[in-house]
mmCIF file of C-alpha atoms in Angstrom:
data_model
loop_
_atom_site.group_PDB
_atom_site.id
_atom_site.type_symbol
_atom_site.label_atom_id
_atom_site.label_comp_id
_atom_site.label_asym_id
_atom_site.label_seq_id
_atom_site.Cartn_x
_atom_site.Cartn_y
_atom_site.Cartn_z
ATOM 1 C CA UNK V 1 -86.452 -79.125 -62.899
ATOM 2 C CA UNK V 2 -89.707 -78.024 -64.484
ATOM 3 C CA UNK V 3 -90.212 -75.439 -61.541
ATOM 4 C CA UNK V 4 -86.800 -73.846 -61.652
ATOM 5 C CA UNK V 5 -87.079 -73.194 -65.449
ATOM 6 C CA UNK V 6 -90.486 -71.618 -64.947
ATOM 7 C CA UNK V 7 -88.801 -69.226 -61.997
ATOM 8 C CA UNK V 8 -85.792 -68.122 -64.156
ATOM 9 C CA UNK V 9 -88.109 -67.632 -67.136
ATOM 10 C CA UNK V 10 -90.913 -65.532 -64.961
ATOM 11 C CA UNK V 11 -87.528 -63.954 -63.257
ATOM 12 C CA UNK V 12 -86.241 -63.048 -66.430
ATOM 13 C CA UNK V 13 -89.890 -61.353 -67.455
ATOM 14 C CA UNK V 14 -90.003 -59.077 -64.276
ATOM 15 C CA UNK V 15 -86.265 -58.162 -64.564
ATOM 16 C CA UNK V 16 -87.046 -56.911 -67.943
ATOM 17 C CA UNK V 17 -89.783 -54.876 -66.130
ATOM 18 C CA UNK V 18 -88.132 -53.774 -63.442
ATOM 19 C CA UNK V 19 -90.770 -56.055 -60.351
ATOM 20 C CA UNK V 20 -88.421 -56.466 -57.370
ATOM 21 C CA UNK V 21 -88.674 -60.113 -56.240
ATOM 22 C CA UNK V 22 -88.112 -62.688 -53.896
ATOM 23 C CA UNK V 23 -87.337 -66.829 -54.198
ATOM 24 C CA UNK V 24 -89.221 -68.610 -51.633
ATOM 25 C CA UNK V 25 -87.456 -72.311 -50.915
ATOM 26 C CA UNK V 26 -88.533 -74.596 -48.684
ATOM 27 C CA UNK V 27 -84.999 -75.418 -46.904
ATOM 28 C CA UNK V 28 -86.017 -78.127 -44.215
ATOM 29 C CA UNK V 29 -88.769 -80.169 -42.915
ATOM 30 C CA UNK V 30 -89.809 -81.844 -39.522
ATOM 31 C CA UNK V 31 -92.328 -84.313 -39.705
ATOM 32 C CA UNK V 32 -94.658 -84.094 -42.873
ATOM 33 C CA UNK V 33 -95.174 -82.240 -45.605
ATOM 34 C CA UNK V 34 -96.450 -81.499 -49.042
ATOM 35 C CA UNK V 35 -93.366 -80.305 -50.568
ATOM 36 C CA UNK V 36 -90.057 -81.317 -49.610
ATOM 37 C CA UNK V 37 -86.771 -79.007 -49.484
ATOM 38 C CA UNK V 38 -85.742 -77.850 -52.484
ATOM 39 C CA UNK V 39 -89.092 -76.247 -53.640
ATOM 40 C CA UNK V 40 -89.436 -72.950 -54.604
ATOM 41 C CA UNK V 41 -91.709 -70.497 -55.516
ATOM 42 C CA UNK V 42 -91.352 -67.167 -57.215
ATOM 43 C CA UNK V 43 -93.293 -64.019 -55.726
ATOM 44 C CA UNK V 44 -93.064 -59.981 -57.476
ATOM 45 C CA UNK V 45 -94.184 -57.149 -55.894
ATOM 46 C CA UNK V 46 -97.361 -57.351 -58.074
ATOM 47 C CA UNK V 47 -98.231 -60.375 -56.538
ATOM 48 C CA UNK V 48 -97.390 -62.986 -59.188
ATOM 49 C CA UNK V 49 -96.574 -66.275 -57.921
ATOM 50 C CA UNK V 50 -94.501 -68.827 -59.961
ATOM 51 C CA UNK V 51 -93.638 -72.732 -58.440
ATOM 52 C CA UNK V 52 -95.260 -74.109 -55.163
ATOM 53 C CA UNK V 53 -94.075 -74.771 -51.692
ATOM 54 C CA UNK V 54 -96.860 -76.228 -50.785
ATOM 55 C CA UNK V 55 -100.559 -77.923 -51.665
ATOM 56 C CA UNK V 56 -101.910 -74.306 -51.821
ATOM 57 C CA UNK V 57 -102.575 -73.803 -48.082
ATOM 58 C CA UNK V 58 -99.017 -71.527 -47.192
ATOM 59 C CA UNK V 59 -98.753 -70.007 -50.442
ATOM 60 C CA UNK V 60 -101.088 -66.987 -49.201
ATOM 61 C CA UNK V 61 -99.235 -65.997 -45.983
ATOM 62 C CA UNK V 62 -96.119 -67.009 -47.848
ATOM 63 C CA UNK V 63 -97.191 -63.920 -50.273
ATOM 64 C CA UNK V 64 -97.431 -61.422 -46.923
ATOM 65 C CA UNK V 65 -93.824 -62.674 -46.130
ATOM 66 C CA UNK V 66 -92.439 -62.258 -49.317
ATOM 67 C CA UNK V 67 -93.586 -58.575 -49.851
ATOM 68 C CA UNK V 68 -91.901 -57.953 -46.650
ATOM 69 C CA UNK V 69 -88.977 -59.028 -47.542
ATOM 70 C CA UNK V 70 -89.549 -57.245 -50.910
ATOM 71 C CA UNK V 71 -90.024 -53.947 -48.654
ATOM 72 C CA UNK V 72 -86.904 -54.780 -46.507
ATOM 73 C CA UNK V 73 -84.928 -56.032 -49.674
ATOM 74 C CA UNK V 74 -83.638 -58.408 -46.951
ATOM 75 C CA UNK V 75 -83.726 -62.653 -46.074
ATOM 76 C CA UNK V 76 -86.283 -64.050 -44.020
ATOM 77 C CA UNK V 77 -86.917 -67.028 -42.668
ATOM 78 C CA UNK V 78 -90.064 -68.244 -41.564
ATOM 79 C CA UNK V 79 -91.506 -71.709 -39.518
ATOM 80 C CA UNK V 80 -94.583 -72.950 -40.371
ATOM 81 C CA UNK V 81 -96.048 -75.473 -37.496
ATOM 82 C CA UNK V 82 -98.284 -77.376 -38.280
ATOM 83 C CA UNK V 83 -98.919 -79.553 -34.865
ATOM 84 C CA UNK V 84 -99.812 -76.368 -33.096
ATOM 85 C CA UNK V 85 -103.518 -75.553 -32.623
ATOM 86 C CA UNK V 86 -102.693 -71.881 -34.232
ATOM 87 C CA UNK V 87 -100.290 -73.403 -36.756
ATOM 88 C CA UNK V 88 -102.853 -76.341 -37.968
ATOM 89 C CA UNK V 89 -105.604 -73.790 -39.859
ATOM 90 C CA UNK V 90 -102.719 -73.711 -42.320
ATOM 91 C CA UNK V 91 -102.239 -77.324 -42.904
ATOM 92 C CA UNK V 92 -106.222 -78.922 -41.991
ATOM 93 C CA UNK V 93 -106.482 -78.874 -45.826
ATOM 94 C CA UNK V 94 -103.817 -81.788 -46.122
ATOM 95 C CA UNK V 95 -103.274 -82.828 -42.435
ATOM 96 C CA UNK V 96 -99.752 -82.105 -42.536
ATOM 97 C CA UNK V 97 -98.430 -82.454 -39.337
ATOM 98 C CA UNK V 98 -94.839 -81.099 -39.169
ATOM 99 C CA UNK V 99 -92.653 -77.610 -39.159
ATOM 100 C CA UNK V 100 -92.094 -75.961 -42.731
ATOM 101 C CA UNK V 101 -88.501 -73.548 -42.955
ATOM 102 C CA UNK V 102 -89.686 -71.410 -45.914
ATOM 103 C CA UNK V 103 -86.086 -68.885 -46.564
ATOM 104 C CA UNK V 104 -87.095 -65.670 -48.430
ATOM 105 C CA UNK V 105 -84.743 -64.625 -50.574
ATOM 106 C CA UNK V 106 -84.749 -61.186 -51.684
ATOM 107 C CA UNK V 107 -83.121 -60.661 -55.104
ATOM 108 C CA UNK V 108 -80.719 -58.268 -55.662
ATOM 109 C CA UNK V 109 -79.533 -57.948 -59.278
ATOM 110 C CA UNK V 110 -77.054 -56.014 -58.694
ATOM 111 C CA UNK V 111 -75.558 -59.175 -57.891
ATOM 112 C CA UNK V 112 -73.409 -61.431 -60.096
ATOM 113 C CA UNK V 113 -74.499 -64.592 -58.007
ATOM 114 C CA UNK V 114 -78.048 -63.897 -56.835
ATOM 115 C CA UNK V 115 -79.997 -66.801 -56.142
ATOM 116 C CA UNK V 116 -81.964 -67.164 -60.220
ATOM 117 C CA UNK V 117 -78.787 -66.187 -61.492
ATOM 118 C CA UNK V 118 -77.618 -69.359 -59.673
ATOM 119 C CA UNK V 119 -80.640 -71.690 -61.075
ATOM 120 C CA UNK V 120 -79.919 -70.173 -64.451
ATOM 121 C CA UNK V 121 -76.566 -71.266 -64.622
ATOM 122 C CA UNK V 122 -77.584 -74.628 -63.665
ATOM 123 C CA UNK V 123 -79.732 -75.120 -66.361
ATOM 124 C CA UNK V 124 -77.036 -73.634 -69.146
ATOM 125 C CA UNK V 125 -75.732 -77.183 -69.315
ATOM 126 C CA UNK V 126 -77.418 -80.973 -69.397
ATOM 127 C CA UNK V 127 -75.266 -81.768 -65.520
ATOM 128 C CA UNK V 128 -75.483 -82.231 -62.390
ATOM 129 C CA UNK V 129 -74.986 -79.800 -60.022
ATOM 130 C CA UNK V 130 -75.361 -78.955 -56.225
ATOM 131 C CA UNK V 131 -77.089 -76.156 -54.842
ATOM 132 C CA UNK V 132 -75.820 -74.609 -51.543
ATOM 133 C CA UNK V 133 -78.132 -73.292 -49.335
ATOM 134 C CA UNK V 134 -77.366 -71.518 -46.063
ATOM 135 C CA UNK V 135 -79.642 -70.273 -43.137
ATOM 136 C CA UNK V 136 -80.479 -70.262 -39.593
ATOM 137 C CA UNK V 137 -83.102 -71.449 -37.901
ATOM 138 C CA UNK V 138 -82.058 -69.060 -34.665
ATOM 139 C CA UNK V 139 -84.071 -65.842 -35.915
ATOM 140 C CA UNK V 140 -81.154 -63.643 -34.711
ATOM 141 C CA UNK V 141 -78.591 -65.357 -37.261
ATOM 142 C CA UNK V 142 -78.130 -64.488 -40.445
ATOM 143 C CA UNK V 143 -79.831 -65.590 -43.494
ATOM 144 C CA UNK V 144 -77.193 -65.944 -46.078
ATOM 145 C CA UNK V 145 -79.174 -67.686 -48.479
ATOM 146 C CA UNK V 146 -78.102 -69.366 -51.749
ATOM 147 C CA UNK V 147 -74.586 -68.678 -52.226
ATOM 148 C CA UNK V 148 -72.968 -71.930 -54.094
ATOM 149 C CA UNK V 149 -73.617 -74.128 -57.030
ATOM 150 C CA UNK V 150 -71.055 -76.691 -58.102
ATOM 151 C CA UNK V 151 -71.952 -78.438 -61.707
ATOM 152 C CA UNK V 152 -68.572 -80.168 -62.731
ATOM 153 C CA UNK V 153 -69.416 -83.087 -60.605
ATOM 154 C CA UNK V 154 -66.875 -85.156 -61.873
ATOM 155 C CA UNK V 155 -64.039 -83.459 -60.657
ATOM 156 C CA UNK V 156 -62.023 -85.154 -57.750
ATOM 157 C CA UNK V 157 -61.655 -81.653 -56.197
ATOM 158 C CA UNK V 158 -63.863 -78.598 -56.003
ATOM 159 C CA UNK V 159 -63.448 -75.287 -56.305
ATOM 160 C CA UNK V 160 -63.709 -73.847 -53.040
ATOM 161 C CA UNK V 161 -63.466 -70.570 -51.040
ATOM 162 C CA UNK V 162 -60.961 -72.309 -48.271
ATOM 163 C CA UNK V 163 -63.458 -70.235 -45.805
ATOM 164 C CA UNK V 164 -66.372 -72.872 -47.133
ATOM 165 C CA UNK V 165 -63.667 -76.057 -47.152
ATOM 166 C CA UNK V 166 -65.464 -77.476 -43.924
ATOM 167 C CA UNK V 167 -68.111 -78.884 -46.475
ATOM 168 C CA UNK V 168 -66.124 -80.855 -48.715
ATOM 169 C CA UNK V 169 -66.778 -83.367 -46.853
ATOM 170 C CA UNK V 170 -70.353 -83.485 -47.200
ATOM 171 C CA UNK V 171 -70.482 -82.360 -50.579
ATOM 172 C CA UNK V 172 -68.835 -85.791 -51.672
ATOM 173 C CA UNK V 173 -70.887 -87.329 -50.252
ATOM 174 C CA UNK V 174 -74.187 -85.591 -51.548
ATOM 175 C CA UNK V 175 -72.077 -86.158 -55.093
ATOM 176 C CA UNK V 176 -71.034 -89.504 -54.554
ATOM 177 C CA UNK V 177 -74.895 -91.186 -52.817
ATOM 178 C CA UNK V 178 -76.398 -88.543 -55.471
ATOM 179 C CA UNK V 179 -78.452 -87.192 -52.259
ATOM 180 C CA UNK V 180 -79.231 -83.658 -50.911
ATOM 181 C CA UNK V 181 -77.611 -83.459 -47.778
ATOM 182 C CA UNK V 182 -78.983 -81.290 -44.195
ATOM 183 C CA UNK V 183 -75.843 -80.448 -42.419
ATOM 184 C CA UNK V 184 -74.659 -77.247 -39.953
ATOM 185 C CA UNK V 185 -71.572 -74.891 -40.773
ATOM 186 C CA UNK V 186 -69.631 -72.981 -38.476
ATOM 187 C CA UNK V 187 -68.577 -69.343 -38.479
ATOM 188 C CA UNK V 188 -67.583 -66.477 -36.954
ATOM 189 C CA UNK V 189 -68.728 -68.336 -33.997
ATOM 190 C CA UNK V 190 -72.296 -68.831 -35.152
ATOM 191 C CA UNK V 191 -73.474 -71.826 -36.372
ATOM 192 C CA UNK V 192 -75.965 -72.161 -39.489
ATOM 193 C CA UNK V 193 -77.209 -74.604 -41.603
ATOM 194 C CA UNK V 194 -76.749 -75.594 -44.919
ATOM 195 C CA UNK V 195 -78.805 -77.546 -47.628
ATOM 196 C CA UNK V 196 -76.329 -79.066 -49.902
ATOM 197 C CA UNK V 197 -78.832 -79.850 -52.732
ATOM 198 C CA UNK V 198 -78.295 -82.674 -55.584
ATOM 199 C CA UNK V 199 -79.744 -81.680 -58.877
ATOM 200 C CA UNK V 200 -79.923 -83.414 -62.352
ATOM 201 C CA UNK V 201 -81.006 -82.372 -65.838
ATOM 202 C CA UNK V 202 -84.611 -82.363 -67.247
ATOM 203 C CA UNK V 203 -85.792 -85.909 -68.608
ATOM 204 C CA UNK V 204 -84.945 -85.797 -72.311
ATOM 205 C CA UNK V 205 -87.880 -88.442 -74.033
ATOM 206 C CA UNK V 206 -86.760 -89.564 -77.472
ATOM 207 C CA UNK V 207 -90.362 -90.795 -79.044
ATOM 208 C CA UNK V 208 -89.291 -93.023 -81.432
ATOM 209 C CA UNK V 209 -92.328 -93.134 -83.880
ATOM 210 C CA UNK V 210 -94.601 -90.686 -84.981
ATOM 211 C CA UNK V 211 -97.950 -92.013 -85.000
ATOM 212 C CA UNK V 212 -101.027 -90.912 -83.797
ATOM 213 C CA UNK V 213 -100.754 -92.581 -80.648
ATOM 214 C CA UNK V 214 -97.177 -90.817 -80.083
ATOM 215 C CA UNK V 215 -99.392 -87.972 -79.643
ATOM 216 C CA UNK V 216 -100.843 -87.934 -76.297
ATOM 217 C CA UNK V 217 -97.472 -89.019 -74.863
ATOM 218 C CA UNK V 218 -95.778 -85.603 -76.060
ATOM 219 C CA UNK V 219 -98.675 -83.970 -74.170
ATOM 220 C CA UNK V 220 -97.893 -85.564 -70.993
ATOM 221 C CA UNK V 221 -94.278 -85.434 -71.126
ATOM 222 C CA UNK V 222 -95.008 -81.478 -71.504
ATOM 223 C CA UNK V 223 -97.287 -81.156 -68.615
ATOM 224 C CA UNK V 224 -94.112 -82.392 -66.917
ATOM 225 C CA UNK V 225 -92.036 -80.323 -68.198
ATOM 226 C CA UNK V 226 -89.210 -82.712 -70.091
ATOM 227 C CA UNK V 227 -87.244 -82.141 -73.251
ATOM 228 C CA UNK V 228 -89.256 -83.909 -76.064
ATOM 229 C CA UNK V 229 -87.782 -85.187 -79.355
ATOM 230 C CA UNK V 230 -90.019 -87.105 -81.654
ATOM 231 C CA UNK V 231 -88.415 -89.240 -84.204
ATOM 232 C CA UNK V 232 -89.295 -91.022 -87.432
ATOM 233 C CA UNK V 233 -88.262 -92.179 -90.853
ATOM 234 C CA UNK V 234 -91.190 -90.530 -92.347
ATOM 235 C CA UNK V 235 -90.965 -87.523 -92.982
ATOM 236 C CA UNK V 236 -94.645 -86.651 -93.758
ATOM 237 C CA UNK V 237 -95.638 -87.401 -90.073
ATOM 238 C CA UNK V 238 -92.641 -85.410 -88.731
ATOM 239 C CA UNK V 239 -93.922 -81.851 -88.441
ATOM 240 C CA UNK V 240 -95.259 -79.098 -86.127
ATOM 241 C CA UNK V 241 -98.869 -79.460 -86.742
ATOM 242 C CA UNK V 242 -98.913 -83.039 -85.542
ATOM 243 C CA UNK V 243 -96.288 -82.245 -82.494
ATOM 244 C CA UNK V 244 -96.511 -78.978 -80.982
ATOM 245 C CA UNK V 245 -95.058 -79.464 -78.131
ATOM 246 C CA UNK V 246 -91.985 -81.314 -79.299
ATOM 247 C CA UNK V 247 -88.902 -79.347 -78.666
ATOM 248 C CA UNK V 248 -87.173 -81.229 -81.546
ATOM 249 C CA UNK V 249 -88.542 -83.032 -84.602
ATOM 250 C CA UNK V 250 -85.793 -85.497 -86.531
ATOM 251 C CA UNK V 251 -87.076 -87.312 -89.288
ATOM 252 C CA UNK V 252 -84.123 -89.421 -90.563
ATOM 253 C CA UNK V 253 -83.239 -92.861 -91.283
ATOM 254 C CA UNK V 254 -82.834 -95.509 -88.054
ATOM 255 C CA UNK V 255 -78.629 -95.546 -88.742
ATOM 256 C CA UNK V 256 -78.534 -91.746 -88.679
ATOM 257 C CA UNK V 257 -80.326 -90.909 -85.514
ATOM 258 C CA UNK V 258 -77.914 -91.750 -82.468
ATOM 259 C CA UNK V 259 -75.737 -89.527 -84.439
ATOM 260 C CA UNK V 260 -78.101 -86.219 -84.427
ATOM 261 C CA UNK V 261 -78.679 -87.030 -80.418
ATOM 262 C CA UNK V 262 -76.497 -85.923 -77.195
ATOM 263 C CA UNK V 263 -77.349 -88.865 -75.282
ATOM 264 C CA UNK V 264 -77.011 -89.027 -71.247
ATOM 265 C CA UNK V 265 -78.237 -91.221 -68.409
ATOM 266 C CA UNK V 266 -81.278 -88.678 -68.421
ATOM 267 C CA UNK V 267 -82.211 -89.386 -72.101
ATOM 268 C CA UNK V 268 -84.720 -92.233 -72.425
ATOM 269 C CA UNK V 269 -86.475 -93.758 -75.735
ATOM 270 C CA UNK V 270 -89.487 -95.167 -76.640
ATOM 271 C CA UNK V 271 -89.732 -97.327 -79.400
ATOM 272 C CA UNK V 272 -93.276 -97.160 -80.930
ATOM 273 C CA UNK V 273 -92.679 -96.599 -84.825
ATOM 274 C CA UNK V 274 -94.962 -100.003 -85.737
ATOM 275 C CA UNK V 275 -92.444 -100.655 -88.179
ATOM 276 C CA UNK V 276 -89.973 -103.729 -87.031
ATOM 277 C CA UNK V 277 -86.926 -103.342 -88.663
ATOM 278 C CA UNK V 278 -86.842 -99.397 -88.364
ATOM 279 C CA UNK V 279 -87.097 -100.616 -84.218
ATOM 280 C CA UNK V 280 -84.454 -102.758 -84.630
ATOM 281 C CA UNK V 281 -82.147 -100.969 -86.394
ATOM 282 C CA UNK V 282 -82.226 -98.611 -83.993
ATOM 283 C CA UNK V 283 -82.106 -100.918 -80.459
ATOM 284 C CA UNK V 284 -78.852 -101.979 -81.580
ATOM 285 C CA UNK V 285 -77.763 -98.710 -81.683
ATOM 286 C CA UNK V 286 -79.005 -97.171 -78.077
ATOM 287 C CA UNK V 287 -77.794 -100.463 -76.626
ATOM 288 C CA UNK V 288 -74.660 -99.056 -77.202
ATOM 289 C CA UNK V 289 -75.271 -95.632 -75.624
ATOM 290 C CA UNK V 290 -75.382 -94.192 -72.404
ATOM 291 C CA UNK V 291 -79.341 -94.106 -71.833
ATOM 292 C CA UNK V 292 -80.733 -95.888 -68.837
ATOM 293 C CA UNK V 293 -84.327 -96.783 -70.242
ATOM 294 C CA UNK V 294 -85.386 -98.334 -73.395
ATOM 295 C CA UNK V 295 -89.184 -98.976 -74.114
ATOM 296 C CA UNK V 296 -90.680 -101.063 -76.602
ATOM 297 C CA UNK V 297 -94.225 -100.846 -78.060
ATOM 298 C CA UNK V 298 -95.907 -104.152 -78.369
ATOM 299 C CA UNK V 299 -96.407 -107.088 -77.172
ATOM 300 C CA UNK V 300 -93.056 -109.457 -75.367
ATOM 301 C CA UNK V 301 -92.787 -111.833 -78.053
ATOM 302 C CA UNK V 302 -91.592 -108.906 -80.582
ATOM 303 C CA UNK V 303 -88.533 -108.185 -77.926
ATOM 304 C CA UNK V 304 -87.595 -111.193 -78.512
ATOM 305 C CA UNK V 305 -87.639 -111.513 -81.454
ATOM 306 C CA UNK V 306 -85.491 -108.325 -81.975
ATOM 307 C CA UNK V 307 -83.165 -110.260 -79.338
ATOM 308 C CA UNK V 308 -83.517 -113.390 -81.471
ATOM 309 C CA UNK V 309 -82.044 -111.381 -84.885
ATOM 310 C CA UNK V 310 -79.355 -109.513 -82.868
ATOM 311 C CA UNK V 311 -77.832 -112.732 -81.578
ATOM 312 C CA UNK V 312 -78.360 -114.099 -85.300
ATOM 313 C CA UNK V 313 -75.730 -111.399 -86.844
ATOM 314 C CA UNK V 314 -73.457 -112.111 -83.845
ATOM 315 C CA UNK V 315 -74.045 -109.138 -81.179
ATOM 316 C CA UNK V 316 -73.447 -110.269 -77.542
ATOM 317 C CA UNK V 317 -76.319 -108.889 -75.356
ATOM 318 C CA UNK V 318 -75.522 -108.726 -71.942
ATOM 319 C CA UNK V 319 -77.477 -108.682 -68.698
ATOM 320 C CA UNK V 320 -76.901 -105.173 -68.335
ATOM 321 C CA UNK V 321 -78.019 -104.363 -71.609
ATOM 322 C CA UNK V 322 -81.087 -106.479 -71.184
ATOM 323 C CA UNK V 323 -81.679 -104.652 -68.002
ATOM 324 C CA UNK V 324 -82.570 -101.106 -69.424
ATOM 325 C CA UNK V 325 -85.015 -102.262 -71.944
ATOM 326 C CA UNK V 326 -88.781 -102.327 -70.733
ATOM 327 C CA UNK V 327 -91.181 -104.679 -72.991
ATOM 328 C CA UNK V 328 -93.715 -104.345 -73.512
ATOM 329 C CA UNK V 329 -93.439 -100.834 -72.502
ATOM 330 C CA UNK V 330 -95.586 -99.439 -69.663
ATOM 331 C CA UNK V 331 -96.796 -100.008 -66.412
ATOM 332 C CA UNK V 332 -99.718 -102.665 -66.136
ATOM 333 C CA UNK V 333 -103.025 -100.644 -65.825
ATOM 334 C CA UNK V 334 -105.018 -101.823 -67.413
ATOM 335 C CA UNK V 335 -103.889 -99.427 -70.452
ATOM 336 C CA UNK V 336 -106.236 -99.502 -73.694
ATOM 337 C CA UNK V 337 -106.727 -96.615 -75.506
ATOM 338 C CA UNK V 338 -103.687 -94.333 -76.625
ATOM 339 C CA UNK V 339 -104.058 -91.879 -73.684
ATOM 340 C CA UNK V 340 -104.073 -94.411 -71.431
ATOM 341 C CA UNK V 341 -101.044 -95.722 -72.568
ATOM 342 C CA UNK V 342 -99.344 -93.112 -72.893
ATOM 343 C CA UNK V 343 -100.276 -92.898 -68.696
ATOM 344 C CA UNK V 344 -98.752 -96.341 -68.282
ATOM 345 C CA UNK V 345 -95.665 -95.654 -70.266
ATOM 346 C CA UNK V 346 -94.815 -92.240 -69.163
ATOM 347 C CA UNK V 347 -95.136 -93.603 -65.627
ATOM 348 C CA UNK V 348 -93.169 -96.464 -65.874
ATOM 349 C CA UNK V 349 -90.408 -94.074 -66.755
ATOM 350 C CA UNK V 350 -90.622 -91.651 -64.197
ATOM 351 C CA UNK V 351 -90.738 -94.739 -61.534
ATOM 352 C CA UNK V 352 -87.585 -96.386 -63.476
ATOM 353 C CA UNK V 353 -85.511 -93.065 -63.320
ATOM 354 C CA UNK V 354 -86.385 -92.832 -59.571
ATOM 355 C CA UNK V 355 -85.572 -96.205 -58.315
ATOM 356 C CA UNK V 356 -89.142 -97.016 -57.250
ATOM 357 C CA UNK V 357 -91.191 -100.531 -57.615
ATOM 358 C CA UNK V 358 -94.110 -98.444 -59.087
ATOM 359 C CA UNK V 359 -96.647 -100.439 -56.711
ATOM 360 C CA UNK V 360 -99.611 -98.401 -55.038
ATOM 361 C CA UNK V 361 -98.649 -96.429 -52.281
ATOM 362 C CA UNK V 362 -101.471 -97.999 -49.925
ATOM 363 C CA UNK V 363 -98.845 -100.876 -49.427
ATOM 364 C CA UNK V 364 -95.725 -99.062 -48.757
ATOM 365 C CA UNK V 365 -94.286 -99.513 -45.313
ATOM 366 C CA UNK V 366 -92.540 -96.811 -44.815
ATOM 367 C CA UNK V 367 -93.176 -92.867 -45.503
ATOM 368 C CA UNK V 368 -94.031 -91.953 -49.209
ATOM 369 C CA UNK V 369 -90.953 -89.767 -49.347
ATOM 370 C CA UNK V 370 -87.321 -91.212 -48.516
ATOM 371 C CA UNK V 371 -85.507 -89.098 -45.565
ATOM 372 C CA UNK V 372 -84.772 -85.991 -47.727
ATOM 373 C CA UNK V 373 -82.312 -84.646 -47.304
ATOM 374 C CA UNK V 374 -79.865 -86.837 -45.629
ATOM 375 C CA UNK V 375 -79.028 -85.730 -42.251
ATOM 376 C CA UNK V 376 -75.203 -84.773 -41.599
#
């Protein structure tokens, strides 16, 4: 999500300035690749690029094809193929060997529904949405581009054109496996494809805690782009000039704070305030919430301890509950100093939210990326 923010926000700059522009997305992928569909990249007419869709070795014809399309103020879409002699200059640099759709958007404002308007819209509100994403691969069919987003994903019915009702179908399904889906779509006699894309909210990291070693773990929860809210009792260590980069700064008792945060299934916490019963206090509370991660600074016998006192006043813990909390916090690596922890524990997270086993990839059986999107 990190990469569409920075396109609507550079999109919003060259608006202001009047730079024509076009979105580059990478819509579908044979064989291997850096990026994956769904990545985008922004390109003005002065050349400025903004997101990535790829390791660095498309982006500089990608810039010839975008100004074309600039000049044209038309879509284009353009195969990259790798496993050709001609085609594998582009891709030596990471031996990819596979074909790259790159769709070239050009924006119109004039527009209501132009592709950033699209992408800003989904970012108005902390949902899920799907992206819809139409083009053909046939270079004499039409490139209709991004045309759809759907964000109330937890209505039974959507809120269709009846001419677009053949995808209902696969858009429950993208909603209901929470997976981007690769389908076709007839009309007019034409067939076309369609990238039915599944989206969810930036990772908003509660730091619980605002010591010194809090610090490096705001930086790298920046580089990535997440919401960042540190937290503490005190309100001395609460400020700007120790967390720059925090988008929020609450410093409040432990029974107050639930009640100053919105918290979703992408809001996570980390417990690292070196003060026990302010911890505490505060675990029984997020047990009680809809977050799916809970980490605690320190070493294993502290969790249970907190477990130990819970079960003392009477609170039931269930599996469940027992199943989002992570201590001691962090992937083992060996972590030592506060940057490297901060590594361990920002990792961890990012593996927990995405499902994975957070082993090294020189093990893994199968392809580094699942089959994205699913194929309809």
């Amino acid at each position: 999500m990190k990469e569409i923010k920075d396109i609507v926000l550079a999109a919003g700059v060259a608006a202001s300035e009047n730079i024509r522009m076009v979105l580059a997305t990478v819509v579908k992928v044979e064989g291997s690749s850096y990026r994956r569909p769904g990545a985008r990249m922004l390109v003005t007419e002065d050349g400025q690029m903004t997101g990535a869709i790829s390791g660095g070795c498309l982006e500089g014809d990608a810039l010839k094809k975008a100004l074309l399309a600039i000049h044209q103020q038309k879509n284009r879409l353009v195969s990259y193929d790798t496993n050709t002699e001609e085609g594998s200059s582009i891709g030596l640099q990471l031996g990819c060997n596979g074909i790259v759709y790159i769709l070239f958007e050009y924006i119109d404002l004039q527009r209501k529904d132009h592709p950033i308007a699209l992408l800003q819209r989904l970012l108005q509100q902390r949902e899920e949405g799907l992206l819809i994403t139409f083009f053909s691969t046939d270079r004499q069919g039409e490139q209709k581009g991004t045309r759809l987003l759907i964000k109330d994903l937890k209505e039974q019915a959507f809120a269709l054109d009846a001419h677009y009702s053949p995808l209902n179908e696969h858009i429950r399904f993208a909603k209901r496996a929470r997976k981007s889906v690769l389908t076709s779509f007839q009309e007019n006699g034409q067939s076309s494809e369609v990238l039915i894309e599944y989206l969810v909210p930036t990772v908003h990291l509660v730091i619980v805690g605002a010591g010194n070693d809090a610090q490096p773990v705001v930086e790298i929860a920046h580089l990535l782009g997440w919401e960042i809210t540190v937290v503490d009792g005190r309100a001395s260590h609460v400020n700007t000039a120790r967390f720059p980069r925090a988008h929020r700064l609450i410093a409040a008792p432990a029974v107050e704070i639930t009640a100053k945060l919105s918290i979703d299934s992408w809001t996570v916490f980390v417990l690292m305030t070196h003060n026990y019963t302010y911890d505490l206090t505060l675990l029984k509370d997020l047990m009680h919430t809809a977050t799916g991660y809970i980490g605690s600074l320190g070493p294993k016998t502290k969790l249970l301890r907190m477990f130990d006192d819970m079960q003392k006043t009477g609170m039931t813990i269930t599996e469940s509950q027992r199943s989002i909390i992570y201590g001691p916090v962090g992937l083992d690596i060996g972590a030592e100093t506060s940057e490297e922890i901060a590594i361990a524990i920002i990792a961890e997270i990012k593996a927990v939210l995405n499902n994975r086993p957070a082993t090294s990839l020189k093990f893994l059986k199968t392809k580094i990326h699942t089959e994205y999107p699913t194929i309809i």
